[in-house]
């Protein structure tokens, strides 16, 4: 999985292969904190216009209906798109998960999802994670979602799920960016054939003023955002940049026409921790 995109100058963003054999576009478009209504519709439509085919939303973002509207307005065939949404924490458990999935599909006005994720683990109740997961497995077997996965699961949340699962999670969506790369968790997921999706690949904007990253960006004649996204890809992770700004939406998709040299990748890997969101899955207050 490493460096699959390296050296492919000028080509469109490629795909990763998931543990169920399906392909997932290697850069997704994030929509957290994008307000529902015109802002979401316009930014998702713009993303689809410039070439993204992979959109990441969540019930908790309260913009699924607007994401769905943008998808319909794009005129793109459904099968060319990869749409992810997520189960919110208040809907954990078997029956509530099934109902929440129905709700999300209705909001999006879609008849299937490409990827459905448990948004956060229940850090205190592993049985709750397992019963939610069993509902996801049912949805997958029924063909209502093609791939299922988790988000913000650390090793101690994932292992009980892996022990109980009939279908293994294909994806773990975690915070991952220069200055916060959770190497042990990433290795654990790799050993279990789980793709890492990188949330906040730009540190929600917090890391873009970093002097070290700025120096590397200058060396490659790229923006700091492009360096962060390319670094994610060359480390075998799938970044989900968010923007509501057309020029940035385009810039964030243009990350396949250059290669970061090994010594610069290692330099970024070795940066001391900075830019962390402060959201620890074991203690988030939601
Ligand atoms: N599973 C989870 O728990 C979880 C948690 C957080 C995020 N996520 C997912 O990951 C996605 C990305 O994370 P994120 O929204 O935290 O932030 P991000 O993509 O790391 O950063 C977005 C911020 O950077 C700015 N930005 C974007 N492109 C830029 C560029 N080229 N140059 C300068 N500034 C730029 C954006 O501003 P403008 O929008 O104003 O352009 C916005 O303020 C989310 O949208 C969501 O889909 C998931």
CSV table of C-alpha atoms and ligand atoms in Angstrom, one decimal:
chain,number,residue,atom,x,y,z
A,1,UNK,CA,0.0,0.0,0.0
A,2,UNK,CA,3.0,2.3,0.6
A,3,UNK,CA,3.8,4.9,-2.1
A,4,UNK,CA,1.3,3.6,-4.6
A,5,UNK,CA,0.9,7.1,-5.9
A,6,UNK,CA,4.6,8.0,-6.0
A,7,UNK,CA,6.0,8.9,-9.3
A,8,UNK,CA,2.8,9.1,-11.2
A,9,UNK,CA,3.2,12.6,-12.6
A,10,UNK,CA,0.1,14.4,-13.9
A,11,UNK,CA,-2.3,11.6,-13.4
A,12,UNK,CA,-5.6,12.0,-11.6
A,13,UNK,CA,-5.9,10.9,-8.0
A,14,UNK,CA,-5.8,7.1,-7.8
A,15,UNK,CA,-7.5,4.6,-5.6
A,16,UNK,CA,-6.6,2.4,-2.6
A,17,UNK,CA,-7.8,-1.2,-2.5
A,18,UNK,CA,-9.8,-2.1,0.6
A,19,UNK,CA,-9.7,-5.4,2.5
A,20,UNK,CA,-13.0,-6.4,0.8
A,21,UNK,CA,-11.5,-6.0,-2.7
A,22,UNK,CA,-13.3,-2.7,-3.4
A,23,UNK,CA,-11.6,0.5,-4.5
A,24,UNK,CA,-11.7,3.8,-2.7
A,25,UNK,CA,-10.6,7.1,-4.3
A,26,UNK,CA,-7.4,8.1,-2.5
A,27,UNK,CA,-8.4,11.7,-1.7
A,28,UNK,CA,-11.8,12.4,-0.2
A,29,UNK,CA,-13.6,15.8,0.3
A,30,UNK,CA,-14.3,16.7,3.9
A,31,UNK,CA,-17.5,18.5,5.1
A,32,UNK,CA,-17.1,18.9,8.9
A,33,UNK,CA,-18.1,22.4,10.0
A,34,UNK,CA,-19.4,23.2,6.5
A,35,UNK,CA,-22.8,24.8,7.2
A,36,UNK,CA,-25.9,23.0,5.7
A,37,UNK,CA,-27.6,24.8,2.8
A,38,UNK,CA,-26.0,26.8,0.1
A,39,UNK,CA,-22.4,26.6,1.5
A,40,UNK,CA,-22.4,22.8,1.5
A,41,UNK,CA,-24.2,22.5,-1.8
A,42,UNK,CA,-21.8,24.9,-3.5
A,43,UNK,CA,-18.6,23.5,-2.1
A,44,UNK,CA,-19.5,19.9,-2.7
A,45,UNK,CA,-20.7,20.7,-6.2
A,46,UNK,CA,-17.4,22.5,-6.8
A,47,UNK,CA,-15.4,19.6,-5.5
A,48,UNK,CA,-17.3,17.2,-7.8
A,49,UNK,CA,-16.7,19.6,-10.7
A,50,UNK,CA,-13.0,19.7,-10.2
A,51,UNK,CA,-12.7,15.9,-10.0
A,52,UNK,CA,-13.2,14.6,-6.4
A,53,UNK,CA,-15.5,11.6,-6.5
A,54,UNK,CA,-15.3,10.8,-2.8
A,55,UNK,CA,-17.3,12.8,-0.2
A,56,UNK,CA,-17.1,12.4,3.5
A,57,UNK,CA,-20.0,13.6,5.7
A,58,UNK,CA,-21.6,12.5,8.9
A,59,UNK,CA,-25.0,12.6,10.6
A,60,UNK,CA,-23.4,14.8,13.3
A,61,UNK,CA,-22.4,17.4,10.6
A,62,UNK,CA,-26.1,18.1,9.9
A,63,UNK,CA,-25.4,18.6,6.3
A,64,UNK,CA,-26.2,15.3,4.7
A,65,UNK,CA,-29.3,16.7,2.9
A,66,UNK,CA,-27.2,19.4,1.4
A,67,UNK,CA,-24.5,16.9,0.4
A,68,UNK,CA,-27.2,14.8,-1.3
A,69,UNK,CA,-28.5,17.9,-3.1
A,70,UNK,CA,-25.0,18.7,-4.5
A,71,UNK,CA,-24.6,15.1,-5.7
A,72,UNK,CA,-27.9,15.2,-7.6
A,73,UNK,CA,-27.1,18.6,-9.0
A,74,UNK,CA,-23.7,17.4,-10.2
A,75,UNK,CA,-25.4,15.1,-12.7
A,76,UNK,CA,-22.6,12.5,-12.1
A,77,UNK,CA,-23.7,8.9,-12.2
A,78,UNK,CA,-24.1,7.4,-8.7
A,79,UNK,CA,-21.8,4.5,-9.4
A,80,UNK,CA,-18.9,6.9,-10.2
A,81,UNK,CA,-19.1,8.4,-6.7
A,82,UNK,CA,-18.0,7.2,-3.3
A,83,UNK,CA,-20.1,8.5,-0.4
A,84,UNK,CA,-19.3,8.0,3.3
A,85,UNK,CA,-21.4,9.0,6.3
A,86,UNK,CA,-21.2,8.1,10.0
A,87,UNK,CA,-23.2,6.8,12.9
A,88,UNK,CA,-23.4,9.4,15.7
A,89,UNK,CA,-22.7,8.5,19.3
A,90,UNK,CA,-26.3,8.9,20.5
A,91,UNK,CA,-27.4,6.2,18.0
A,92,UNK,CA,-25.2,3.4,19.2
A,93,UNK,CA,-26.6,-0.1,19.7
A,94,UNK,CA,-28.2,-2.5,17.2
A,95,UNK,CA,-31.7,-1.1,16.6
A,96,UNK,CA,-30.8,2.5,16.9
A,97,UNK,CA,-27.9,2.0,14.4
A,98,UNK,CA,-30.3,0.5,11.8
A,99,UNK,CA,-32.7,3.5,12.3
A,100,UNK,CA,-29.9,6.0,12.1
A,101,UNK,CA,-28.6,4.5,8.9
A,102,UNK,CA,-32.1,4.7,7.4
A,103,UNK,CA,-32.3,8.4,8.5
A,104,UNK,CA,-29.0,9.2,6.8
A,105,UNK,CA,-29.9,7.6,3.6
A,106,UNK,CA,-33.2,9.5,3.5
A,107,UNK,CA,-31.4,12.8,4.2
A,108,UNK,CA,-28.9,12.1,1.4
A,109,UNK,CA,-31.7,10.7,-0.8
A,110,UNK,CA,-29.5,7.8,-1.8
A,111,UNK,CA,-30.4,4.1,-2.0
A,112,UNK,CA,-27.0,2.8,-0.8
A,113,UNK,CA,-23.9,4.1,0.8
A,114,UNK,CA,-20.3,3.3,-0.2
A,115,UNK,CA,-19.0,3.5,3.4
A,116,UNK,CA,-20.6,3.7,6.8
A,117,UNK,CA,-18.5,4.3,9.8
A,118,UNK,CA,-19.0,4.2,13.6
A,119,UNK,CA,-18.0,7.8,14.3
A,120,UNK,CA,-16.5,7.4,17.8
A,121,UNK,CA,-16.0,4.3,20.0
A,122,UNK,CA,-17.9,3.9,23.2
A,123,UNK,CA,-14.8,3.9,25.3
A,124,UNK,CA,-16.6,2.5,28.4
A,125,UNK,CA,-18.9,-0.1,26.8
A,126,UNK,CA,-17.3,-2.4,24.3
A,127,UNK,CA,-20.5,-4.4,23.9
A,128,UNK,CA,-22.2,-1.3,22.6
A,129,UNK,CA,-19.5,-1.0,19.9
A,130,UNK,CA,-20.1,-4.7,19.0
A,131,UNK,CA,-23.9,-4.4,18.8
A,132,UNK,CA,-23.5,-1.3,16.6
A,133,UNK,CA,-21.0,-3.2,14.5
A,134,UNK,CA,-23.4,-6.1,14.1
A,135,UNK,CA,-26.0,-3.7,12.7
A,136,UNK,CA,-23.4,-2.5,10.2
A,137,UNK,CA,-22.6,-6.1,9.2
A,138,UNK,CA,-26.3,-6.7,8.6
A,139,UNK,CA,-26.5,-3.5,6.4
A,140,UNK,CA,-23.5,-4.7,4.5
A,141,UNK,CA,-24.9,-8.2,3.9
A,142,UNK,CA,-28.2,-6.6,2.7
A,143,UNK,CA,-26.2,-4.6,0.2
A,144,UNK,CA,-27.3,-1.3,1.6
A,145,UNK,CA,-23.7,-0.3,2.3
A,146,UNK,CA,-20.8,-1.6,0.3
A,147,UNK,CA,-18.1,-1.2,3.0
A,148,UNK,CA,-18.1,-0.7,6.7
A,149,UNK,CA,-15.6,0.7,9.1
A,150,UNK,CA,-14.8,2.7,12.2
A,151,UNK,CA,-13.5,6.1,13.2
A,152,UNK,CA,-11.4,7.2,16.1
A,153,UNK,CA,-11.0,3.6,17.3
A,154,UNK,CA,-7.7,3.0,19.1
A,155,UNK,CA,-6.2,-0.5,19.5
A,156,UNK,CA,-8.1,-1.2,22.7
A,157,UNK,CA,-11.4,-0.4,21.0
A,158,UNK,CA,-10.5,-2.2,17.8
A,159,UNK,CA,-9.3,-5.5,19.2
A,160,UNK,CA,-12.6,-6.6,20.8
A,161,UNK,CA,-14.4,-5.6,17.6
A,162,UNK,CA,-12.0,-7.6,15.5
A,163,UNK,CA,-12.4,-10.6,17.9
A,164,UNK,CA,-16.2,-10.5,17.5
A,165,UNK,CA,-16.5,-9.4,13.9
A,166,UNK,CA,-17.8,-11.5,11.0
A,167,UNK,CA,-16.8,-8.7,8.6
A,168,UNK,CA,-13.6,-6.9,9.5
A,169,UNK,CA,-13.6,-3.1,9.4
A,170,UNK,CA,-12.0,-1.9,6.2
A,171,UNK,CA,-11.2,1.6,7.3
A,172,UNK,CA,-10.3,3.5,10.5
A,173,UNK,CA,-10.7,7.3,10.1
A,174,UNK,CA,-8.5,9.0,12.6
A,175,UNK,CA,-6.7,12.3,13.2
A,176,UNK,CA,-3.6,12.2,11.1
A,177,UNK,CA,-1.4,15.1,9.9
A,178,UNK,CA,2.2,16.3,10.1
A,179,UNK,CA,2.7,16.7,13.9
A,180,UNK,CA,0.2,14.1,14.8
A,181,UNK,CA,0.6,10.7,13.2
A,182,UNK,CA,-0.3,8.1,15.8
A,183,UNK,CA,2.4,5.6,14.5
A,184,UNK,CA,1.4,2.6,16.8
A,185,UNK,CA,-2.2,2.8,15.9
A,186,UNK,CA,-1.4,3.2,12.2
A,187,UNK,CA,0.9,0.1,12.4
A,188,UNK,CA,-1.8,-1.9,14.3
A,189,UNK,CA,-4.3,-1.0,11.5
A,190,UNK,CA,-1.9,-2.0,8.8
A,191,UNK,CA,-1.2,-5.4,10.4
A,192,UNK,CA,-5.0,-5.9,10.4
A,193,UNK,CA,-5.4,-4.8,6.8
A,194,UNK,CA,-7.4,-1.7,7.8
A,195,UNK,CA,-6.9,1.5,5.7
A,196,UNK,CA,-6.2,4.7,7.6
A,197,UNK,CA,-8.3,7.7,6.5
A,198,UNK,CA,-6.7,10.9,7.7
A,199,UNK,CA,-9.1,13.4,9.2
A,200,UNK,CA,-7.9,17.0,9.6
A,201,UNK,CA,-5.1,16.3,7.2
A,202,UNK,CA,-4.4,20.1,7.4
A,203,UNK,CA,-4.8,20.1,11.2
A,204,UNK,CA,-8.0,22.0,10.6
A,205,UNK,CA,-5.7,24.8,9.4
A,206,UNK,CA,-3.7,24.9,12.6
A,207,UNK,CA,-0.5,23.5,11.1
A,208,UNK,CA,-0.3,25.6,7.9
A,209,UNK,CA,1.8,28.4,9.4
A,210,UNK,CA,4.5,25.9,10.6
A,211,UNK,CA,8.0,27.2,9.5
A,212,UNK,CA,9.3,23.7,8.7
A,213,UNK,CA,6.4,22.8,6.5
A,214,UNK,CA,6.6,26.2,4.8
A,215,UNK,CA,10.3,25.6,4.0
A,216,UNK,CA,9.5,22.2,2.4
A,217,UNK,CA,6.5,23.7,0.5
A,218,UNK,CA,8.9,26.4,-0.9
A,219,UNK,CA,11.4,23.7,-2.0
A,220,UNK,CA,8.7,21.9,-4.0
A,221,UNK,CA,7.0,25.1,-5.2
A,222,UNK,CA,3.7,23.8,-3.6
A,223,UNK,CA,1.5,25.0,-0.9
A,224,UNK,CA,1.8,23.7,2.7
A,225,UNK,CA,-1.6,22.1,2.3
A,226,UNK,CA,-0.4,20.2,-0.8
A,227,UNK,CA,2.7,19.0,1.1
A,228,UNK,CA,0.5,17.8,4.0
A,229,UNK,CA,-1.8,15.9,1.6
A,230,UNK,CA,1.0,14.4,-0.5
A,231,UNK,CA,2.7,13.4,2.7
A,232,UNK,CA,-0.5,11.5,3.8
A,233,UNK,CA,-0.6,9.7,0.4
A,234,UNK,CA,3.0,8.8,0.4
A,235,UNK,CA,2.6,7.4,3.9
A,236,UNK,CA,-0.3,5.2,2.6
A,237,UNK,CA,-3.1,7.1,4.2
A,238,UNK,CA,-6.2,8.6,2.6
A,239,UNK,CA,-6.6,12.4,3.3
A,240,UNK,CA,-10.0,14.1,3.6
A,241,UNK,CA,-9.3,17.8,3.1
A,242,UNK,CA,-12.2,20.2,3.8
A,243,UNK,CA,-12.6,23.6,2.2
A,244,UNK,CA,-15.4,25.9,1.2
A,245,UNK,CA,-13.1,28.0,-0.9
A,246,UNK,CA,-13.0,27.1,-4.7
A,247,UNK,CA,-9.3,27.8,-5.2
A,248,UNK,CA,-8.4,25.7,-2.2
A,249,UNK,CA,-10.8,22.9,-3.2
A,250,UNK,CA,-8.9,22.7,-6.5
A,251,UNK,CA,-5.5,23.1,-5.0
A,252,UNK,CA,-6.1,20.3,-2.5
A,253,UNK,CA,-7.0,17.9,-5.4
A,254,UNK,CA,-3.8,18.7,-7.3
A,255,UNK,CA,-1.4,16.5,-5.3
A,256,UNK,CA,-0.4,13.8,-7.8
A,257,UNK,CA,2.0,15.8,-10.0
A,258,UNK,CA,5.0,15.8,-7.6
A,259,UNK,CA,6.8,13.4,-5.2
A,260,UNK,CA,8.2,14.3,-1.8
A,261,UNK,CA,11.7,12.8,-1.5
A,262,UNK,CA,12.3,10.2,1.1
A,263,UNK,CA,14.5,12.5,3.3
A,264,UNK,CA,11.8,15.1,3.4
A,265,UNK,CA,9.1,12.5,4.2
A,266,UNK,CA,11.3,11.4,7.1
A,267,UNK,CA,11.9,14.9,8.2
A,268,UNK,CA,8.1,15.6,8.4
A,269,UNK,CA,7.6,12.2,10.1
A,270,UNK,CA,10.1,13.2,12.8
A,271,UNK,CA,8.6,16.7,13.6
A,272,UNK,CA,7.7,17.0,17.3
A,273,UNK,CA,4.0,16.8,18.1
A,274,UNK,CA,2.0,19.9,17.2
A,275,UNK,CA,-1.4,20.8,15.9
A,276,UNK,CA,-3.3,18.1,17.8
A,277,UNK,CA,-7.1,18.7,18.0
A,278,UNK,CA,-7.1,17.7,21.7
A,279,UNK,CA,-9.8,15.1,21.0
A,280,UNK,CA,-8.9,11.9,22.8
A,281,UNK,CA,-11.4,9.0,21.9
A,282,UNK,CA,-11.1,7.8,25.5
A,283,UNK,CA,-12.3,11.1,27.0
A,284,UNK,CA,-14.2,13.2,24.5
A,285,UNK,CA,-17.3,14.7,26.2
A,286,UNK,CA,-19.7,13.6,23.5
B,1,LIG,N1,-14.2,11.2,12.0
B,1,LIG,C1,-14.0,12.3,12.7
B,1,LIG,O1,-14.1,12.3,13.9
B,1,LIG,C2,-13.6,13.5,12.0
B,1,LIG,C3,-13.1,14.6,12.8
B,1,LIG,C4,-12.7,15.8,12.1
B,1,LIG,C5,-12.7,15.8,10.7
B,1,LIG,N2,-13.2,14.7,10.0
B,1,LIG,C6,-13.3,14.7,8.5
B,1,LIG,O2,-12.0,15.2,8.0
B,1,LIG,C7,-12.3,16.4,7.2
B,1,LIG,C8,-11.1,17.4,7.2
B,1,LIG,O3,-10.8,17.8,8.5
B,1,LIG,P1,-11.1,19.3,9.0
B,1,LIG,O4,-12.4,19.7,8.5
B,1,LIG,O5,-10.9,19.3,10.5
B,1,LIG,O6,-9.9,20.1,8.4
B,1,LIG,P2,-8.8,20.2,7.4
B,1,LIG,O7,-9.2,19.7,6.1
B,1,LIG,O8,-7.6,19.6,8.1
B,1,LIG,O9,-8.6,21.8,7.3
B,1,LIG,C9,-9.7,22.6,6.9
B,1,LIG,C10,-9.3,24.0,7.2
B,1,LIG,O10,-8.2,24.4,6.4
B,1,LIG,C11,-8.6,25.5,5.5
B,1,LIG,N3,-8.0,25.1,4.2
B,1,LIG,C12,-8.4,24.1,3.4
B,1,LIG,N4,-7.6,24.0,2.3
B,1,LIG,C13,-6.7,25.0,2.4
B,1,LIG,C14,-5.6,25.4,1.6
B,1,LIG,N5,-5.3,24.8,0.5
B,1,LIG,N6,-4.9,26.5,2.1
B,1,LIG,C15,-5.2,27.1,3.2
B,1,LIG,N7,-6.2,26.7,4.0
B,1,LIG,C16,-6.9,25.7,3.6
B,1,LIG,C17,-10.1,25.4,5.4
B,1,LIG,O11,-10.6,26.7,5.2
B,1,LIG,P3,-11.8,27.1,4.2
B,1,LIG,O12,-12.9,26.0,4.4
B,1,LIG,O13,-12.3,28.4,4.8
B,1,LIG,O14,-11.3,27.2,2.8
B,1,LIG,C18,-10.5,25.0,6.9
B,1,LIG,O15,-10.4,26.1,7.8
B,1,LIG,C19,-13.6,16.9,7.8
B,1,LIG,O16,-14.2,17.9,7.0
B,1,LIG,C20,-14.4,15.7,8.0
B,1,LIG,O17,-14.9,15.2,6.8
B,1,LIG,C21,-13.6,13.6,10.7
